[in-house]
Every structure is written in C-alpha cells, then in structure tokens.
Amino acid sequence: AVDLLTFGEALVSLRAPGPLAAGGALTMHLAGAESNVAIGLARLGHRVAWVGRVSEDELGEYVLRQLRAEGVGVDDVTRDADRPAGLLFLERRTADLTRVRYHRAGSAGSALRVADLRRPIGDGARVLHLTGITPALSDSAREATRWAAETGSRSGMLVSLDVNHRSRLWTREAARAVLAPLAAHASVVIASADELDLVGEPGSDESTAVAGLLARGVETVLVKLGADGARAYTRDGVRQVAAVRVTAVDTVGAGDAFTAGYLSGHLDGLDLAGRLRRAVTLGAFAVAGHGDWEGLPRRDELSLLDGHETG
Ligand code: KDG
C-alpha cells in the first residue's frame, strides 16, 4: 500500500504573464489541487498515487508525463477517449492578484466515478486525501468522493479533507450541503478561515465551526491563515504557528503545499508542532517560486529556509 492516495482532476494550466485579453505567450503547466499535494509528498520521498481520468490526447499525455516525472504513481489513471482535457487559464493582474478561468465542464477529469477508485482504495493507503473541488465537478465525481471518504475511513485510512471552495464551480450553499457530511468522515479537515462555515452551520464563527467538527469525530482542524501562518485545533486545545517569511512571488498552490507538508509530517510520525512546522515550510517554498508546485523542496532541501525568522 502507498503512503498517500489522492484523486481528483488534474488540469492543464495556461498562464499569461499579464491580462489574458492582452494576449501574448502562454506557458503550460500542470495544475490541480490534489496532484499538487501528491507532488509535494513525492518530492519528500513518500510513496504516493494519484487517481483520475485524463484525456486520450496529447494533453492527457502531458499530465501523465508530469506526474511520472515527479514520481507520483499513476497506475490506476483512466484514459478517457470521449472527453477533452480540463483547462485552466490563469492571468496575473497584479503581483498578488491572479484570476482563473476554467474550461473544464464535461472534461475527462469531471467524469470520475466510483469504479475508477475501487481498485486503488481496495489496495489501501496510510492516508487518503480529498478536496472539496472534486465533488463540485459532476454527480459521478461527487458520489465517488463520498464513497471514497466513507470506505477509506471504515477501512482505517487517515482521511484528510481540504475544503478548497471554488466559487466558480458551485455556490456556498451547494458546497455546504455536500462538504459538511463529507467532513464527518475525515480525521483532518483543512480550511481557510472563510471556508469553515462550509463544513458547519451557515454563518458559524471559527470556534463554533471547529467545536462542531471535533464533536463529529474530526481529530485535527487546520485553519490556513496565509501570511499569518495557521491555527491547529485538537481536543487538547489550539496551537498557532507563524508563517516562514519569504518574498512571495506567487501564492497559487500555497494551500496545497501546506497540506502536503502537514501530511508528510504525519507520515514521518512528527508531533503536532513538527507537522505544522513542515506545513508552513512547504507553504513558504510554494509562494517563493512561480507555479503551483515547481518550487517545492526535495527532502534534502527542507532545511534551506531554517535561518528565516518566523512570524
Ligand atoms: O490549489 C491550486 C488549484 O486551485 C489549482 O491548481 C487549480 O485545482 C485547481 C482548481 O480546481 O482550481
């Protein structure tokens, strides 16, 4: 069994250096919250598998080549001959404002279904990581996510859920109706502060939402605070960690890097403080470099930012 199994939609991201409407040269990258997490862990030497559907054409081939090159297992990926690759156009409006435009409705990735997950989930994994993006893609992807969370937790995997609300895919109300029940299967729930009420009652504040999750059996709730670091809640209380200070050039992918760092620390048996330290370290690497995941560290690079003051 692998250390971490994750599934979702990997996208071909086309990045413009300025406004998309101004045209110019686009650069091609691999994007996707779950594949970003998979790459983050693979870079650190963990055994990782990603599952999803990719198009049968060159774009699907590109996705697979990128994942293979990063050491992510793709044995259970399905090539979908009938549907196109999901695309994401990303434009930079200012140094810290990027906007995305999806072309992913009806994509290969959105056709994910329970049958795609049976074998890899049956093979088992120490950690099963899912995000709130996948259930927003289609009815079958929503059912697959629900099935995976339930089956994974029943068979003893540590299930982690990153809420990752994408307002271009669904409303907050639609997201809450799906994500709140899903969170009850998770041991670790990761959210930014403004996403917490999507896994609790509408309008609930941080402490109410967290208390509700802990009461429903979630062991750790991680609240991502960007440049302010993060807070971790467990039954023993709350712990705050500061971000590692670096010059941020691109914040896309920082949340996925944070998640990868936390889960890597878990796989290495680190205590909560150690897991959080690794989470903010990977977050810092992500924002210090361009691209969702390109700047993430190998294990021998983890200490590169050690001299940087925190907080
Ligand atoms: O977390 C970064 C992701 O948002 C990006 O890679 C694209 O997965 C993506 C999405 O659905 O927005």
Short mmCIF file of C-alpha atoms and ligand atoms in Angstrom, two decimals:
data_model
loop_
_atom_site.label_atom_id
_atom_site.label_comp_id
_atom_site.label_asym_id
_atom_site.label_seq_id
_atom_site.Cartn_x
_atom_site.Cartn_y
_atom_site.Cartn_z
CA ALA A 1 0.00 0.00 0.00
CA VAL A 2 1.14 3.54 -0.72
CA ASP A 3 1.69 6.22 1.93
CA LEU A 4 -0.80 8.58 0.36
CA LEU A 5 -3.56 8.11 -2.16
CA THR A 6 -5.39 11.05 -3.66
CA PHE A 7 -7.76 11.58 -6.56
CA GLY A 8 -9.36 14.43 -8.46
CA GLU A 9 -8.95 16.40 -11.66
CA ALA A 10 -5.54 17.42 -12.93
CA LEU A 11 -5.74 20.39 -15.27
CA VAL A 12 -3.58 21.80 -17.97
CA SER A 13 -2.90 25.33 -16.83
CA LEU A 14 -2.08 28.03 -19.36
CA ARG A 15 -0.52 31.02 -17.67
CA ALA A 16 -0.45 34.53 -19.05
CA PRO A 17 2.08 37.00 -17.63
CA GLY A 18 -0.50 39.81 -17.69
CA PRO A 19 -4.17 40.28 -18.65
CA LEU A 20 -5.45 37.41 -20.78
CA ALA A 21 -7.33 39.80 -23.03
CA ALA A 22 -3.99 41.36 -23.99
CA GLY A 23 -2.82 38.02 -25.41
CA GLY A 24 0.85 37.17 -25.69
CA ALA A 25 2.72 33.98 -24.86
CA LEU A 26 1.12 31.49 -22.50
CA THR A 27 3.15 28.90 -20.62
CA MET A 28 1.87 25.38 -20.00
CA HIS A 29 1.84 23.85 -16.52
CA LEU A 30 0.21 21.03 -14.61
CA ALA A 31 -2.36 22.22 -12.07
CA GLY A 32 -4.86 20.58 -9.76
CA ALA A 33 -5.07 20.77 -6.00
CA GLU A 34 -4.80 17.01 -5.42
CA SER A 35 -1.97 16.45 -7.88
CA ASN A 36 -0.16 19.40 -6.26
CA VAL A 37 -0.40 17.64 -2.89
CA ALA A 38 0.75 14.36 -4.45
CA ILE A 39 3.82 16.02 -5.97
CA GLY A 40 4.66 17.77 -2.68
CA LEU A 41 4.76 14.43 -0.87
CA ALA A 42 6.56 12.59 -3.67
CA ARG A 43 9.31 15.24 -3.65
CA LEU A 44 9.85 14.39 0.02
CA GLY A 45 10.24 10.70 -0.78
CA HIS A 46 6.82 9.40 0.26
CA ARG A 47 5.12 6.74 -1.85
CA VAL A 48 2.19 8.46 -3.49
CA ALA A 49 -0.50 7.59 -6.00
CA TRP A 50 -2.89 9.90 -7.84
CA VAL A 51 -6.08 8.66 -9.48
CA GLY A 52 -8.24 10.43 -12.03
CA ARG A 53 -9.37 10.43 -15.64
CA VAL A 54 -7.26 12.17 -18.24
CA SER A 55 -7.95 12.76 -21.93
CA GLU A 56 -6.67 10.29 -24.51
CA ASP A 57 -4.87 13.03 -26.47
CA GLU A 58 -1.52 14.85 -26.09
CA LEU A 59 -2.83 16.94 -23.20
CA GLY A 60 -3.64 13.80 -21.22
CA GLU A 61 -0.20 12.51 -22.11
CA TYR A 62 1.31 15.75 -20.81
CA VAL A 63 -0.47 15.37 -17.46
CA LEU A 64 0.78 11.79 -17.09
CA ARG A 65 4.34 12.69 -18.07
CA GLN A 66 4.48 15.46 -15.48
CA LEU A 67 3.17 13.21 -12.73
CA ARG A 68 5.50 10.36 -13.66
CA ALA A 69 8.46 12.72 -13.78
CA GLU A 70 7.67 13.77 -10.23
CA GLY A 71 7.48 10.18 -9.02
CA VAL A 72 3.72 10.09 -8.49
CA GLY A 73 2.14 6.68 -9.15
CA VAL A 74 -0.40 6.80 -11.99
CA ASP A 75 -1.11 3.07 -12.43
CA ASP A 76 -4.84 3.50 -11.84
CA VAL A 77 -5.37 6.54 -14.04
CA THR A 78 -8.03 6.03 -16.73
CA ARG A 79 -7.57 7.48 -20.23
CA ASP A 80 -10.94 8.81 -21.38
CA ALA A 81 -11.30 8.67 -25.16
CA ASP A 82 -14.58 10.58 -25.24
CA ARG A 83 -13.82 13.72 -23.27
CA PRO A 84 -11.33 16.58 -23.53
CA ALA A 85 -8.70 17.70 -21.03
CA GLY A 86 -9.75 20.22 -18.41
CA LEU A 87 -8.06 23.58 -18.93
CA LEU A 88 -7.36 26.48 -16.66
CA PHE A 89 -6.34 29.90 -17.94
CA LEU A 90 -4.54 31.96 -15.36
CA GLU A 91 -3.90 35.66 -15.71
CA ARG A 92 -1.80 37.83 -13.45
CA ARG A 93 -3.43 41.18 -12.83
CA THR A 94 -1.03 42.39 -10.14
CA ALA A 95 1.84 40.81 -8.22
CA ASP A 96 -0.58 39.25 -5.76
CA LEU A 97 -3.82 39.07 -7.76
CA THR A 98 -4.27 36.21 -10.18
CA ARG A 99 -7.54 35.21 -11.79
CA VAL A 100 -8.52 31.83 -13.16
CA ARG A 101 -10.90 30.88 -15.92
CA TYR A 102 -11.85 27.23 -16.29
CA HIS A 103 -12.67 25.24 -19.38
CA ARG A 104 -13.48 22.03 -17.56
CA ALA A 105 -17.24 21.38 -17.85
CA GLY A 106 -17.66 17.91 -19.38
CA SER A 107 -13.92 17.22 -19.16
CA ALA A 108 -12.34 13.79 -18.79
CA GLY A 109 -11.47 14.55 -15.17
CA SER A 110 -15.02 15.55 -14.30
CA ALA A 111 -16.28 12.09 -15.36
CA LEU A 112 -14.55 10.45 -12.37
CA ARG A 113 -16.74 7.71 -10.89
CA VAL A 114 -16.74 5.13 -8.11
CA ALA A 115 -15.50 2.38 -10.45
CA ASP A 116 -12.26 4.37 -11.02
CA LEU A 117 -11.49 4.27 -7.30
CA ARG A 118 -12.39 0.72 -6.33
CA ARG A 119 -9.03 -0.86 -7.04
CA PRO A 120 -6.72 1.79 -5.54
CA ILE A 121 -8.87 2.20 -2.44
CA GLY A 122 -9.06 -1.58 -2.13
CA ASP A 123 -5.24 -1.67 -2.22
CA GLY A 124 -5.21 0.68 0.77
CA ALA A 125 -3.09 3.65 1.79
CA ARG A 126 -2.00 5.16 5.09
CA VAL A 127 -3.55 8.49 4.14
CA LEU A 128 -6.44 9.19 1.77
CA HIS A 129 -6.53 12.85 0.75
CA LEU A 130 -9.54 14.50 -0.83
CA THR A 131 -10.60 18.02 -1.60
CA GLY A 132 -13.84 19.90 -1.89
CA ILE A 133 -13.10 20.56 -5.56
CA THR A 134 -13.75 17.01 -6.78
CA PRO A 135 -17.37 16.75 -5.57
CA ALA A 136 -18.13 20.02 -7.37
CA LEU A 137 -17.22 18.56 -10.77
CA SER A 138 -20.17 16.26 -11.53
CA ASP A 139 -22.73 13.95 -9.93
CA SER A 140 -20.50 10.93 -10.51
CA ALA A 141 -17.43 12.69 -9.05
CA ARG A 142 -19.49 13.71 -6.02
CA GLU A 143 -20.63 10.14 -5.49
CA ALA A 144 -17.05 8.89 -5.94
CA THR A 145 -15.78 11.33 -3.32
CA ARG A 146 -18.48 10.37 -0.84
CA TRP A 147 -17.85 6.67 -1.42
CA ALA A 148 -14.10 7.08 -1.03
CA ALA A 149 -14.38 9.04 2.22
CA GLU A 150 -16.75 6.50 3.70
CA THR A 151 -14.80 3.44 2.53
CA GLY A 152 -11.44 4.94 3.47
CA SER A 153 -12.45 5.84 7.00
CA ARG A 154 -14.19 2.49 7.50
CA SER A 155 -11.05 0.63 6.46
CA GLY A 156 -8.80 2.58 8.81
CA MET A 157 -7.12 5.09 6.48
CA LEU A 158 -6.45 8.56 7.79
CA VAL A 159 -8.83 10.64 5.69
CA SER A 160 -7.91 14.28 5.14
CA LEU A 161 -10.20 16.81 3.52
CA ASP A 162 -9.14 20.20 2.22
CA VAL A 163 -12.32 22.27 1.80
CA ASN A 164 -10.86 24.27 -1.12
CA HIS A 165 -14.05 26.13 -2.02
CA ARG A 166 -14.09 27.12 -5.70
CA SER A 167 -16.82 29.70 -6.19
CA ARG A 168 -16.59 29.35 -9.98
CA LEU A 169 -17.78 25.74 -9.63
CA TRP A 170 -20.63 25.97 -7.12
CA THR A 171 -22.34 28.21 -4.59
CA ARG A 172 -21.53 28.19 -0.88
CA GLU A 173 -24.93 26.64 -0.16
CA ALA A 174 -24.41 23.80 -2.64
CA ALA A 175 -20.90 23.23 -1.29
CA ARG A 176 -22.06 23.16 2.34
CA ALA A 177 -24.74 20.56 1.62
CA VAL A 178 -22.07 18.18 0.31
CA LEU A 179 -18.97 19.10 2.32
CA ALA A 180 -20.47 19.18 5.82
CA PRO A 181 -21.48 15.48 5.71
CA LEU A 182 -18.18 14.62 4.00
CA ALA A 183 -16.17 16.24 6.81
CA ALA A 184 -17.66 13.82 9.32
CA HIS A 185 -15.63 11.01 7.66
CA ALA A 186 -12.36 12.93 7.91
CA SER A 187 -9.71 12.84 10.64
CA VAL A 188 -8.06 16.01 9.38
CA VAL A 189 -10.02 18.96 7.97
CA ILE A 190 -8.11 21.82 6.36
CA ALA A 191 -9.78 25.13 5.54
CA SER A 192 -9.07 28.80 5.24
CA ALA A 193 -10.91 30.92 7.80
CA ASP A 194 -13.63 31.91 5.32
CA GLU A 195 -14.29 28.28 4.38
CA LEU A 196 -15.01 26.99 7.90
CA ASP A 197 -18.73 27.57 7.77
CA LEU A 198 -18.91 25.32 4.69
CA VAL A 199 -18.25 22.34 6.95
CA GLY A 200 -20.53 23.59 9.72
CA GLU A 201 -23.67 25.64 10.17
CA PRO A 202 -24.12 28.63 7.85
CA GLY A 203 -22.60 31.75 9.35
CA SER A 204 -20.91 29.90 12.22
CA ASP A 205 -17.76 31.55 13.57
CA GLU A 206 -14.42 29.79 13.83
CA SER A 207 -14.79 28.39 17.34
CA THR A 208 -18.35 27.13 16.76
CA ALA A 209 -17.44 25.50 13.45
CA VAL A 210 -14.35 23.88 14.95
CA ALA A 211 -16.25 22.63 18.02
CA GLY A 212 -18.85 21.08 15.72
CA LEU A 213 -16.20 19.26 13.70
CA LEU A 214 -14.37 17.94 16.78
CA ALA A 215 -17.71 16.75 18.20
CA ARG A 216 -18.36 14.83 14.97
CA GLY A 217 -15.07 12.92 15.34
CA VAL A 218 -12.62 15.07 13.38
CA GLU A 219 -9.28 14.89 15.22
CA THR A 220 -7.48 17.92 13.82
CA VAL A 221 -8.83 21.10 12.21
CA LEU A 222 -6.23 23.21 10.44
CA VAL A 223 -7.13 26.80 9.66
CA LYS A 224 -4.86 28.32 6.99
CA LEU A 225 -4.12 32.00 7.56
CA GLY A 226 -1.83 32.73 4.61
CA ALA A 227 1.00 35.09 5.56
CA ASP A 228 -0.16 34.82 9.19
CA GLY A 229 0.55 31.09 9.35
CA ALA A 230 -2.06 28.68 10.66
CA ARG A 231 -4.04 27.52 13.67
CA ALA A 232 -4.45 23.86 14.59
CA TYR A 233 -7.30 22.71 16.79
CA THR A 234 -7.45 19.33 18.51
CA ARG A 235 -9.31 18.11 21.58
CA ASP A 236 -6.29 19.31 23.58
CA GLY A 237 -6.76 22.91 22.51
CA VAL A 238 -5.42 25.27 19.88
CA ARG A 239 -1.89 25.92 18.66
CA GLN A 240 -0.87 28.78 16.39
CA VAL A 241 2.11 28.66 14.05
CA ALA A 242 3.59 31.64 12.21
CA ALA A 243 4.41 31.55 8.51
CA VAL A 244 8.02 31.27 7.39
CA ARG A 245 8.94 34.68 5.99
CA VAL A 246 9.94 34.70 2.35
CA THR A 247 9.33 37.10 -0.51
CA ALA A 248 6.08 35.89 -2.05
CA VAL A 249 6.04 35.87 -5.84
CA ASP A 250 3.08 33.53 -6.49
CA THR A 251 0.61 32.35 -3.86
CA VAL A 252 -1.28 29.84 -6.05
CA GLY A 253 -0.64 26.35 -4.69
CA ALA A 254 0.42 27.53 -1.23
CA GLY A 255 -2.52 25.83 0.45
CA ASP A 256 -1.76 22.53 -1.28
CA ALA A 257 1.89 22.80 -0.23
CA PHE A 258 0.82 23.46 3.36
CA THR A 259 -1.36 20.33 3.26
CA ALA A 260 1.45 18.26 1.74
CA GLY A 261 3.82 19.40 4.48
CA TYR A 262 1.36 18.59 7.24
CA LEU A 263 0.63 15.12 5.84
CA SER A 264 4.34 14.44 5.30
CA GLY A 265 4.92 15.24 8.96
CA HIS A 266 2.12 12.88 9.89
CA LEU A 267 3.64 10.08 7.77
CA ASP A 268 7.01 10.69 9.44
CA GLY A 269 5.42 10.42 12.89
CA LEU A 270 6.16 14.03 13.87
CA ASP A 271 4.26 15.63 16.75
CA LEU A 272 1.76 18.43 16.05
CA ALA A 273 4.40 21.16 16.32
CA GLY A 274 6.64 19.31 13.86
CA ARG A 275 3.80 18.70 11.42
CA LEU A 276 2.85 22.38 11.48
CA ARG A 277 6.45 23.45 11.04
CA ARG A 278 6.74 21.31 7.93
CA ALA A 279 3.38 22.61 6.67
CA VAL A 280 4.43 26.28 6.85
CA THR A 281 7.85 25.41 5.44
CA LEU A 282 6.30 23.89 2.31
CA GLY A 283 3.86 26.80 2.08
CA ALA A 284 6.84 29.18 2.07
CA PHE A 285 8.60 27.24 -0.70
CA ALA A 286 5.40 27.37 -2.76
CA VAL A 287 4.92 31.15 -2.50
CA ALA A 288 8.62 31.88 -3.04
CA GLY A 289 8.59 30.31 -6.51
CA HIS A 290 6.41 30.54 -9.61
CA GLY A 291 3.91 27.80 -10.43
CA ASP A 292 1.68 25.68 -8.21
CA TRP A 293 4.31 23.12 -7.22
CA GLU A 294 7.51 23.66 -9.19
CA GLY A 295 9.34 25.27 -6.27
CA LEU A 296 8.56 22.57 -3.69
CA PRO A 297 11.56 21.11 -1.87
CA ARG A 298 13.18 17.71 -2.04
CA ARG A 299 13.86 16.21 1.38
CA ASP A 300 17.47 17.40 1.44
CA GLU A 301 16.22 20.95 0.82
CA LEU A 302 13.76 21.05 3.72
CA SER A 303 16.20 22.90 5.95
CA LEU A 304 17.02 25.57 3.33
CA LEU A 305 14.67 28.07 4.94
CA ASP A 306 15.70 27.24 8.53
CA GLY A 307 17.51 30.53 9.01
CA HIS A 308 14.41 32.52 8.03
CA GLU A 309 12.75 34.08 11.02
CA THR A 310 9.14 33.12 11.53
CA GLY A 311 6.30 35.41 12.35
O1 KDG B 1 -4.83 24.97 -5.30
C1 KDG B 1 -4.42 25.30 -6.60
C2 KDG B 1 -5.51 24.83 -7.51
O2 KDG B 1 -6.62 25.64 -7.33
C3 KDG B 1 -5.16 24.86 -8.95
O3 KDG B 1 -4.06 24.04 -9.21
C4 KDG B 1 -6.31 24.50 -9.83
O4 KDG B 1 -7.20 22.55 -8.79
C5 KDG B 1 -7.38 23.64 -9.25
C6 KDG B 1 -8.73 24.16 -9.24
O5 KDG B 1 -9.64 23.37 -9.41
O6 KDG B 1 -8.92 25.35 -9.06
#
